[in-house]
CSV table of C-alpha atoms and ligand atoms in Angstrom, one decimal:
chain,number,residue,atom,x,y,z
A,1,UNK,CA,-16.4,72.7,24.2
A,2,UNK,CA,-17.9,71.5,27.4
A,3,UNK,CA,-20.8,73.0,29.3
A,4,UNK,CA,-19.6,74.7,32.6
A,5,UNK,CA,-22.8,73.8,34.4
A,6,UNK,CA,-25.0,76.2,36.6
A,7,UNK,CA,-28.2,75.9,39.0
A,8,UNK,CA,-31.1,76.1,37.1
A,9,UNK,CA,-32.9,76.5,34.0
A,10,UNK,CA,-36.0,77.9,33.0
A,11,UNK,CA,-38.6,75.4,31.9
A,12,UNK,CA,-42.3,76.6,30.6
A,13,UNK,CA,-42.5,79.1,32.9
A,14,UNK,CA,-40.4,77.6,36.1
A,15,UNK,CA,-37.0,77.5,37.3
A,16,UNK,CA,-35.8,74.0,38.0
A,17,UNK,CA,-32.8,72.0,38.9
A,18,UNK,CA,-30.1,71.8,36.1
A,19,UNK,CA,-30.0,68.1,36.3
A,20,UNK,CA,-34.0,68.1,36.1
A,21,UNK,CA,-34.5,69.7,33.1
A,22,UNK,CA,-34.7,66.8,30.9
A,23,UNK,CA,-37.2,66.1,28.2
A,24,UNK,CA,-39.3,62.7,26.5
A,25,UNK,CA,-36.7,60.8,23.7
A,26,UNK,CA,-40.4,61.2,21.7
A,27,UNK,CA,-40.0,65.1,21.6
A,28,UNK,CA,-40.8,66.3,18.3
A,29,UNK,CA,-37.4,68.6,17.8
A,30,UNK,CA,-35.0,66.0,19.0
A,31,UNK,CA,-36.3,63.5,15.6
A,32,UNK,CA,-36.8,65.9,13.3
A,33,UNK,CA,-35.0,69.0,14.3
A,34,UNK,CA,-38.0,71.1,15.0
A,35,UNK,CA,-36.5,73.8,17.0
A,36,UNK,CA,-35.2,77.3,17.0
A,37,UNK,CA,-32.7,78.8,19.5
A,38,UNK,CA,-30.7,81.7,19.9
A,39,UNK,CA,-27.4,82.6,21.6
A,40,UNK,CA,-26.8,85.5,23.7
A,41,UNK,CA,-24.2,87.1,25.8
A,42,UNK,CA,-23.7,88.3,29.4
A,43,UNK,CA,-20.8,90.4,30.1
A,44,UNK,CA,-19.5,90.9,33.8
A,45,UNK,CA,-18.1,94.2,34.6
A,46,UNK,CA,-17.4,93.4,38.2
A,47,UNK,CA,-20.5,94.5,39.4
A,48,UNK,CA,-23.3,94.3,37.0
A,49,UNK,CA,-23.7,91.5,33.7
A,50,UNK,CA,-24.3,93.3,30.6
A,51,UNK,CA,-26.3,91.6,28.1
A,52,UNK,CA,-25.8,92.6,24.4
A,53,UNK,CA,-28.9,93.1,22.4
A,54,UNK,CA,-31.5,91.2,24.2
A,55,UNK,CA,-34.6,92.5,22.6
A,56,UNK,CA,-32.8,92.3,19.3
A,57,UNK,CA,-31.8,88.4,19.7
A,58,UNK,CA,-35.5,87.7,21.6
A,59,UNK,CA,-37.1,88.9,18.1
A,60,UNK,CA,-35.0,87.1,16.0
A,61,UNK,CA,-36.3,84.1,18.0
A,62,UNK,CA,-39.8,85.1,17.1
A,63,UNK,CA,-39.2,85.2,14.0
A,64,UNK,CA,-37.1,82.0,13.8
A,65,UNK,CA,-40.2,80.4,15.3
A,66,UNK,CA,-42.9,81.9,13.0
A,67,UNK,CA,-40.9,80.3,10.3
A,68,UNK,CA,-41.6,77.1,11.9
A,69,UNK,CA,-45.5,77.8,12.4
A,70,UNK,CA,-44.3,77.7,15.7
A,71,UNK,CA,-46.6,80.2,18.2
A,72,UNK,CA,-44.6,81.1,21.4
A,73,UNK,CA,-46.7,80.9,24.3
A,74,UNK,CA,-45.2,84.0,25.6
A,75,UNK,CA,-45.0,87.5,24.6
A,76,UNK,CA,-41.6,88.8,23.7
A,77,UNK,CA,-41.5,90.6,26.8
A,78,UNK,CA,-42.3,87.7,29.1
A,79,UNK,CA,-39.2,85.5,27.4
A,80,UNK,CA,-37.0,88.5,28.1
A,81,UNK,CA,-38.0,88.7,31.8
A,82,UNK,CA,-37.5,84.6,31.6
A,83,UNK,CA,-33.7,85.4,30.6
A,84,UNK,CA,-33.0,87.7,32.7
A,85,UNK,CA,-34.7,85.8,35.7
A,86,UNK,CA,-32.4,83.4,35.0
A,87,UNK,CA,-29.4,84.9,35.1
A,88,UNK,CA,-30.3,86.4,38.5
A,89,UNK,CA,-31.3,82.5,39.6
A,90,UNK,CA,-28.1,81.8,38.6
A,91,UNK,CA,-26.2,84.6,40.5
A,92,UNK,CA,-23.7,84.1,37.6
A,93,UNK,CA,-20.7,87.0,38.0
A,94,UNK,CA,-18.8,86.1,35.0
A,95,UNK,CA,-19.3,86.6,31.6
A,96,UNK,CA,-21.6,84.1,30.7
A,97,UNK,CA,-24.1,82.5,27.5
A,98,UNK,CA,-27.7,82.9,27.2
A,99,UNK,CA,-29.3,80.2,25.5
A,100,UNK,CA,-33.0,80.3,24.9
A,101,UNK,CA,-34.6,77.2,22.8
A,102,UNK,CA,-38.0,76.5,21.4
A,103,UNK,CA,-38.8,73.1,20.2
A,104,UNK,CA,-41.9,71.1,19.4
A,105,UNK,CA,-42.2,68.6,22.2
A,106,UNK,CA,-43.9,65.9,23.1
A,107,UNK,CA,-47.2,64.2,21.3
A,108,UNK,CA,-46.8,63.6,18.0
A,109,UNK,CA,-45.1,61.0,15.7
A,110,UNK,CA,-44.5,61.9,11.9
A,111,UNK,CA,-43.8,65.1,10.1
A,112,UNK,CA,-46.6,67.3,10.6
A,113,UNK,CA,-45.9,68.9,14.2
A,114,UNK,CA,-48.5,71.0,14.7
A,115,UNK,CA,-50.6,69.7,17.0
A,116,UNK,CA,-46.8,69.0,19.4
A,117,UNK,CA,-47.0,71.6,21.9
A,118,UNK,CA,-44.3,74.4,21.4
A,119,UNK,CA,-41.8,74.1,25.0
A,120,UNK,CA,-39.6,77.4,26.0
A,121,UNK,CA,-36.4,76.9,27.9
A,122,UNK,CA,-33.5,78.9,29.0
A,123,UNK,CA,-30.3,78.7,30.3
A,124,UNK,CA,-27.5,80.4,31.2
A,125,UNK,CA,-24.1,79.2,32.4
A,126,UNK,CA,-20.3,80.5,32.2
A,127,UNK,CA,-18.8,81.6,28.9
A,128,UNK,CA,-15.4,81.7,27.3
A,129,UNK,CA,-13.7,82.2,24.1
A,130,UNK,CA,-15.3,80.5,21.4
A,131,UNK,CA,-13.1,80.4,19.0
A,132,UNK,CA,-9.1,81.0,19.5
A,133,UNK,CA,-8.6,84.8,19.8
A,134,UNK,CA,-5.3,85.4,17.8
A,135,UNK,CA,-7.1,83.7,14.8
A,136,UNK,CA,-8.5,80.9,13.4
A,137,UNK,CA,-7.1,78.7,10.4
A,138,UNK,CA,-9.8,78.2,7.7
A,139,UNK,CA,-10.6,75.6,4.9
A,140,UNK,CA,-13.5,76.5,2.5
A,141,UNK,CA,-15.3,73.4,3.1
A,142,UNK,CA,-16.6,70.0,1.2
A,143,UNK,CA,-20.2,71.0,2.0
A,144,UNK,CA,-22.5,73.6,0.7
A,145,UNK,CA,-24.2,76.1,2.7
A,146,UNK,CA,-28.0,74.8,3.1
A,147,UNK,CA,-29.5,76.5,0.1
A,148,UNK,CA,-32.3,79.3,0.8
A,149,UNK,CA,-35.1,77.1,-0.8
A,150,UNK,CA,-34.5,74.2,0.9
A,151,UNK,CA,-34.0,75.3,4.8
A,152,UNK,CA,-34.1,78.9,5.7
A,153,UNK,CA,-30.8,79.5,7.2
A,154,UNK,CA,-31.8,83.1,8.4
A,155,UNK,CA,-33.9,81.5,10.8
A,156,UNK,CA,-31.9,80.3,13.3
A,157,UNK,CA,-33.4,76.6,13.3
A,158,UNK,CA,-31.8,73.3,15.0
A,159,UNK,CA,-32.6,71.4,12.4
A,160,UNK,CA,-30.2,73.7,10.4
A,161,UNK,CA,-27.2,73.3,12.3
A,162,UNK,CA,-26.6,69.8,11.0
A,163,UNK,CA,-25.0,71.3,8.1
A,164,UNK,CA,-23.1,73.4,10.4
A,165,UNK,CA,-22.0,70.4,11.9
A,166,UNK,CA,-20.7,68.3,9.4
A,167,UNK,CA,-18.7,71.4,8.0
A,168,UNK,CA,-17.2,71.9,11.4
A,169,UNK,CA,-16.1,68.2,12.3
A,170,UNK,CA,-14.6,68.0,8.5
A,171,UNK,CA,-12.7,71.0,9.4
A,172,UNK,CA,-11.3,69.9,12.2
A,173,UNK,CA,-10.3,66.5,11.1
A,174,UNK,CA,-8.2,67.6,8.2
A,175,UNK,CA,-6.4,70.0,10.9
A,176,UNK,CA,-8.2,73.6,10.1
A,177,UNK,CA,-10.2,75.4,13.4
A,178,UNK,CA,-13.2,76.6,11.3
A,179,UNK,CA,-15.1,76.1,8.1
A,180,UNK,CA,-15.8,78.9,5.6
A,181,UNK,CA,-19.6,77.6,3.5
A,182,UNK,CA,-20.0,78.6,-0.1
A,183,UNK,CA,-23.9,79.0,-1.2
A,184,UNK,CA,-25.0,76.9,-3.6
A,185,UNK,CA,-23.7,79.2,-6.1
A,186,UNK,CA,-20.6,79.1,-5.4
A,187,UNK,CA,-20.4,82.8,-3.2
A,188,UNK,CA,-18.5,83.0,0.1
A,189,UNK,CA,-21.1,82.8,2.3
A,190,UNK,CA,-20.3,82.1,6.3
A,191,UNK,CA,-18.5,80.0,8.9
A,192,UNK,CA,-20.4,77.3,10.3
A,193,UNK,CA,-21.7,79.7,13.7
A,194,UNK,CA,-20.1,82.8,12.2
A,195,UNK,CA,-20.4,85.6,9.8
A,196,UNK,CA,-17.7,86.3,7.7
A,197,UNK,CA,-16.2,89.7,6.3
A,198,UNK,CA,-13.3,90.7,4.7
A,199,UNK,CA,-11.3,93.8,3.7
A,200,UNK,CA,-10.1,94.5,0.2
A,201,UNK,CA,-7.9,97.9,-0.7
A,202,UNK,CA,-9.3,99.1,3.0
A,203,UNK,CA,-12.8,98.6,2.1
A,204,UNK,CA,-14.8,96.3,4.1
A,205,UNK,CA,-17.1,93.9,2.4
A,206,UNK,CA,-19.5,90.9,3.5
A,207,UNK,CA,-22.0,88.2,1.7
A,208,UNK,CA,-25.6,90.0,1.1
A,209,UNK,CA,-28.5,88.1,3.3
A,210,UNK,CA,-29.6,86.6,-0.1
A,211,UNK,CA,-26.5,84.1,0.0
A,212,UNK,CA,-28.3,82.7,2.4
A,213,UNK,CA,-26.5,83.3,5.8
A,214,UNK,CA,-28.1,83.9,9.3
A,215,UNK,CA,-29.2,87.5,9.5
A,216,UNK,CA,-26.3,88.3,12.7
A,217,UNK,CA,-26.7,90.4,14.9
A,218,UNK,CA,-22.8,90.8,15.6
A,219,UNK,CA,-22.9,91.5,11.8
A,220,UNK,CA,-25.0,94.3,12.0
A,221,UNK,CA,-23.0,95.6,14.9
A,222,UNK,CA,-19.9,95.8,13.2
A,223,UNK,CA,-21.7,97.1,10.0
A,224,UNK,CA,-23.5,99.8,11.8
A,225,UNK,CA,-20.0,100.7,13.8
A,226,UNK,CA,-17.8,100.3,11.0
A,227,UNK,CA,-20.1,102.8,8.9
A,228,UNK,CA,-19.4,105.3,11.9
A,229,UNK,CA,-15.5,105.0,12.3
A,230,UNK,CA,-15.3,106.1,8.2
A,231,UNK,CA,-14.6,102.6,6.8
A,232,UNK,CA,-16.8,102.0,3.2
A,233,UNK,CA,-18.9,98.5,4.0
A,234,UNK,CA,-20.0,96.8,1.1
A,235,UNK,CA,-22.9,93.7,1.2
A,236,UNK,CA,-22.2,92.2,-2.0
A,237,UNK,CA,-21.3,88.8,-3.2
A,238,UNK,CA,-17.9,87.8,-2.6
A,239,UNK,CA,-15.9,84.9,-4.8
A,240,UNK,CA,-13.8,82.1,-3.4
A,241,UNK,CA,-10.5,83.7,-4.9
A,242,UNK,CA,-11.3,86.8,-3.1
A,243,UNK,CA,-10.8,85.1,0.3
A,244,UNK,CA,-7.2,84.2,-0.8
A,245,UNK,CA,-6.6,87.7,-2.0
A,246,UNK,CA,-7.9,89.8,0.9
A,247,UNK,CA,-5.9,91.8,3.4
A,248,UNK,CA,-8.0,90.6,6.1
A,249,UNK,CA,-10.8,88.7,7.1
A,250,UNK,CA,-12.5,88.0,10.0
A,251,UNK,CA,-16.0,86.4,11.4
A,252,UNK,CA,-18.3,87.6,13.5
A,253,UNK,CA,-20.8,86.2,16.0
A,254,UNK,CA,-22.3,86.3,19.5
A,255,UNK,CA,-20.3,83.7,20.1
A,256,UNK,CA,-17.1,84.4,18.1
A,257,UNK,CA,-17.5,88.2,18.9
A,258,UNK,CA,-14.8,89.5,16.3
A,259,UNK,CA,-12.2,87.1,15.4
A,260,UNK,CA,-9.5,87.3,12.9
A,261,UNK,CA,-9.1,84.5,10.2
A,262,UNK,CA,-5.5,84.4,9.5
A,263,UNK,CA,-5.5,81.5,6.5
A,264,UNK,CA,-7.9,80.2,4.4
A,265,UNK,CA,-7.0,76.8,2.6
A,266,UNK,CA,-3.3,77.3,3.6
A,267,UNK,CA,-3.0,80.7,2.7
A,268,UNK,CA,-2.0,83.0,4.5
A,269,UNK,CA,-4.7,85.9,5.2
A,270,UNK,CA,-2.5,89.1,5.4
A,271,UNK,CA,0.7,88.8,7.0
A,272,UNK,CA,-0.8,85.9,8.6
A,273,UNK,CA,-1.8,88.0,11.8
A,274,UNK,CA,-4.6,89.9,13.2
A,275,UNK,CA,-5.0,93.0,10.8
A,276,UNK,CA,-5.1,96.6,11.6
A,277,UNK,CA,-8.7,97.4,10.8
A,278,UNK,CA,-10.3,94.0,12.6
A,279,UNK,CA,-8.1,95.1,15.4
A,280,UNK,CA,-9.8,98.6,15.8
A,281,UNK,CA,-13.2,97.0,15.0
A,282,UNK,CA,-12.7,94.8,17.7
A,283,UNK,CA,-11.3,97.3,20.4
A,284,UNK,CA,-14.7,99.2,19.7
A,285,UNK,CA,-17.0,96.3,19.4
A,286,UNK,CA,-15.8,95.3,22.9
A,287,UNK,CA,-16.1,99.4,23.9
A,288,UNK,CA,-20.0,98.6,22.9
A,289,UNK,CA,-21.3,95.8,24.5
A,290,UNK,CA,-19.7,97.1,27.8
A,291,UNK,CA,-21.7,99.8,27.5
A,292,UNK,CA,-19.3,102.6,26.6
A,293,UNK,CA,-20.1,104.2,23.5
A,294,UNK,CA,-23.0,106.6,24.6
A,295,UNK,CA,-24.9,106.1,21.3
A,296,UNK,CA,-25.2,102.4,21.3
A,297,UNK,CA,-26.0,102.2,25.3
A,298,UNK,CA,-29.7,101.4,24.4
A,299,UNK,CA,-28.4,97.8,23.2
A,300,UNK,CA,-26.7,97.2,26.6
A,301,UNK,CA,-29.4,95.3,29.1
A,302,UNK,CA,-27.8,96.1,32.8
A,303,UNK,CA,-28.6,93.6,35.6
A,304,UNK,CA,-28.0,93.1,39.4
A,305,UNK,CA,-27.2,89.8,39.9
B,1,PPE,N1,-24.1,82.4,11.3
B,1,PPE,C1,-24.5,81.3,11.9
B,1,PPE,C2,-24.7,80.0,11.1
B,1,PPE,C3,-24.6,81.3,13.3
B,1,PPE,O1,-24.9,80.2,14.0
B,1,PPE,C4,-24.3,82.5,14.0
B,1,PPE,C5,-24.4,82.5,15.5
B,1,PPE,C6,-24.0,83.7,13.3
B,1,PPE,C7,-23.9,83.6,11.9
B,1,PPE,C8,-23.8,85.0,13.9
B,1,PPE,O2,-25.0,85.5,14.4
B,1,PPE,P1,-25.1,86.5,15.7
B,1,PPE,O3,-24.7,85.7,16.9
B,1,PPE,O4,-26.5,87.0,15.7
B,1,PPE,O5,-24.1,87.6,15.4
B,1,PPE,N2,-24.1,81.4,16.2
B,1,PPE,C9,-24.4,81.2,17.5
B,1,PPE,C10,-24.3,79.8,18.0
B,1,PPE,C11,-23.0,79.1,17.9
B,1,PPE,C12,-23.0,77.8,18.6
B,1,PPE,O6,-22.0,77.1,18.5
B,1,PPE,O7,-23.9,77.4,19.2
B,1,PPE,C13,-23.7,82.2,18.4
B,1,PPE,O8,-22.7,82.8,18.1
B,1,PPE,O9,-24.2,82.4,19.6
């Protein structure tokens, strides 16, 4: 997916040019991965941009970093007023990405980083569909989701995302649009930038934390509003057969938002189409982060751009 480009990006503090906001090829994060991020959405509603859980996402970055012994030389509040300063820079009137990073930068060769300084950037630019909205075609993939004691994939880490990477270019080469990880048990566990639920008998059920998946925040959306419309959620462990014997399935994911898997490994999921209970998920996750539903308005950020 290419980047649709916009003005300027917040840099330690200051806006600068998009094309200036470059960094040293010796930065710590870009050898050795040493860098947390999170992804965050802006939507427009023709007069104000909506952003989706912002203190939520900016904590999970705090934690992602204290993970990495990484100390953020901002408060949380600060790199939320960063965000949304740069959304206003940008003037962007569409619904758009938030991307803030934190990586180890320049000053140190070798494995122990800690005496790198710890950089903060943010942009923002114009946002699609992430995935293909009708569904998504699915193959359980070669590789194994990085196991819990050897990276922490509920911080969201760059380093991590290699994994996430080799899954998704395999994918994609043998014809599928996504990759469905197993844990190193053998459990379902999540797509490669993507929760992943499914619904058995009308109950809805997704992999446990433990199974080593990112901790989403789109996850515990739809939890917390599926709960609410009447369905039964259940976190439990979830077998590779069940994903070929499930009436629907779906991910879930800033990015993604809620998208319906229709096959896994050449099965159909289903009748092969979205299903009825992703399709009222959907219609009320979409009610939420416009602001809509009364109860959840305290997760909708409102700014004048
Ligand atoms: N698992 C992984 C591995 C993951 O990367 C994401 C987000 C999720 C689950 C869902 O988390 P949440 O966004 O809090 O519901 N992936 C982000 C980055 C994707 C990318 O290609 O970059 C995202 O959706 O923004």
């Amino acid at each position: 997916m290419s980047i649709v480009e916009a003005k300027y990006i917040w840099m330690d503090g200051k806006l600068v040019e998009w094309s200036d906001a470059n960094v040293h090829v010796m930065t710590h994060a870009l050898h050795y991965g040493t860098a947390v991020f999170e992804g965050i959405r802006g939507y427009w509603d023709g007069s104000r941009l909506k952003v989706f859980r912002l203190k939520d996402h900016v904590r999970r970055l705090f934690y992602s970093a204290k993970v990495l012994y990484m100390q953020i030389p901002y408060s949380p509040e600060k790199v939320e007023e960063a965000i949304i300063e740069t959304v206003r820079a940008n003037q962007i009137r569409e619904n758009c990405y938030i991307r803030p990073l934190v990586y180890r930068g320049y000053g140190v060769i070798g494995l122990n980083p800690l005496k790198a300084p710890v950089r903060v950037a943010v942009a923002a630019f114009p946002f699609g569909k992430y995935l293909e909205e009708k569904g998504v075609r699915c193959c359980v993939s070669s590789w194994r989701r990085i196991a819990i004691d050897s990276q922490p994939p509920a911080a969201k880490v760059c380093g991590n995302y290699v994994n996430s990477c080799l899954a998704k270019v395999e994918a994609i080469l043998n014809g599928f649009d996504e990759a469905i990880f197993l844990d190193n048990h053998g459990y379902v566990c999540e797509g490669t930038g993507e929760n992943l639920f499914i619904v058995r008998d009308g109950v809805i059920a997704t992999p446990p934390t433990v199974t080593g998946i990112l901790e989403g925040i789109t996850r515990d959306t739809v939890i917390k509003i599926a709960k609410e419309m009447g369905f039964e959620v259940q976190e439990r462990l979830i077998a590779r057969s069940e994903l070929y014997m499930c009436e629907e399935a779906f991910f879930t994911g800033t990015a993604a938002e809620i998208t319906p898997i229709v096959s896994i490994d050449n099965r159909p999921v289903g009748d092969g189409s979205i299903g009825p209970i992703t399709r009222k998920l959907k219609t009320r996750y979409f009610e939420v982060v416009m602001g809509k539903v009364d109860k959840y308005k305290t997760w909708v950020t409102e700014i004048e751009v």
